[in-house]
C-alpha cells in the first residue's frame, strides 16, 4: 500500500480512515500527503504490515479557540507489524496529538518517531498507551503547546497523560 502526494479530506469520517490489513509481507507507506479536517477518529491503523512508514505528511485537525471540538491524529494498533515502524518529518497541528502508537510485541520490531513538528495539541504530544512496545527511538521532534486547549474542556487540568511524551499502560 503506497500513497504519495494525496490530499485526504477527513471531515465526514465516522470511523478509521485507513485500515489496511496485510499478511506480514505487505508494505504500508504514506509520503508527502495531507490530511485535513481530522475529526475525533482513529486515523491510520496498519495491521500485519511490513515496515509501515508515514513520512513528510501534514495533519491538520479541527481544534479552534473557544469551541469544544476534539480532533485526533491517532496512529495505533500496529498489531503484528514487522520491521521498522517509522513516523518522520511530519507536521501535526490542531489535533489531539500523536497518540496510541502500540503493537503486539514481535522480536526485531522498532518504532522511530523523529524530526516531526507537533503543535497545538489537546492531549499529549506523543503518547504510547499500552501494548508491548519495545525498541522505541524518539529523536529531534519539536513539540509545543501540548494540552493548549485544556481550558475549553470544562476546566480540565493537564496531567501526566498530557505530557509532551508519555508512556503508560505497559
Phi, psi and omega in degrees: 000121182220123175239135176218134176056050179241140172259126178251120175263114187261012190299332181254015182287137177243350182216187181309134183282308176234121183224071179280137177241120182252194180246017181089354179241354180275140175268157179225109183228130173234118182231139172054039179254161176240135174243119183239157178057047183284116177275188181278081178220167169277124189273307186234128181221069176292138183225135181055042180253164178255124176052058178295134184227132170236114191222136176054043178252161176240130179241113181247117180271192186251009182292136171212158185301138172079358182236131179277090175228100181271122178238163189215146162247106184247124175246100186214176178054052173280052185294132174073006180291150180241156176082224185252128172263119187235130173231103188216150175060034181255161172242124179238120183215151178056040183232183177282338180125173175271091192244156166073030176285111181212156177200162176288139184298131173222139178297139176083000178274134175236153175239124178238123176237107187215150173059035179258154170249119182236114185216153179056058180247144186269001176227204176294155178292305176230121185233125170257118191242035173131181184082177180263082181264121179227172177054059183253135174234120176242114187223140168054037176267147174251112184241123181218157179056048175285136183057032185290344180254020183303323183294336180282347179263059176054044175071018178302144176260152176292155177214190183302326180291345180257018180290163178302316176227128187222130172244126175205157176084022181271000000 
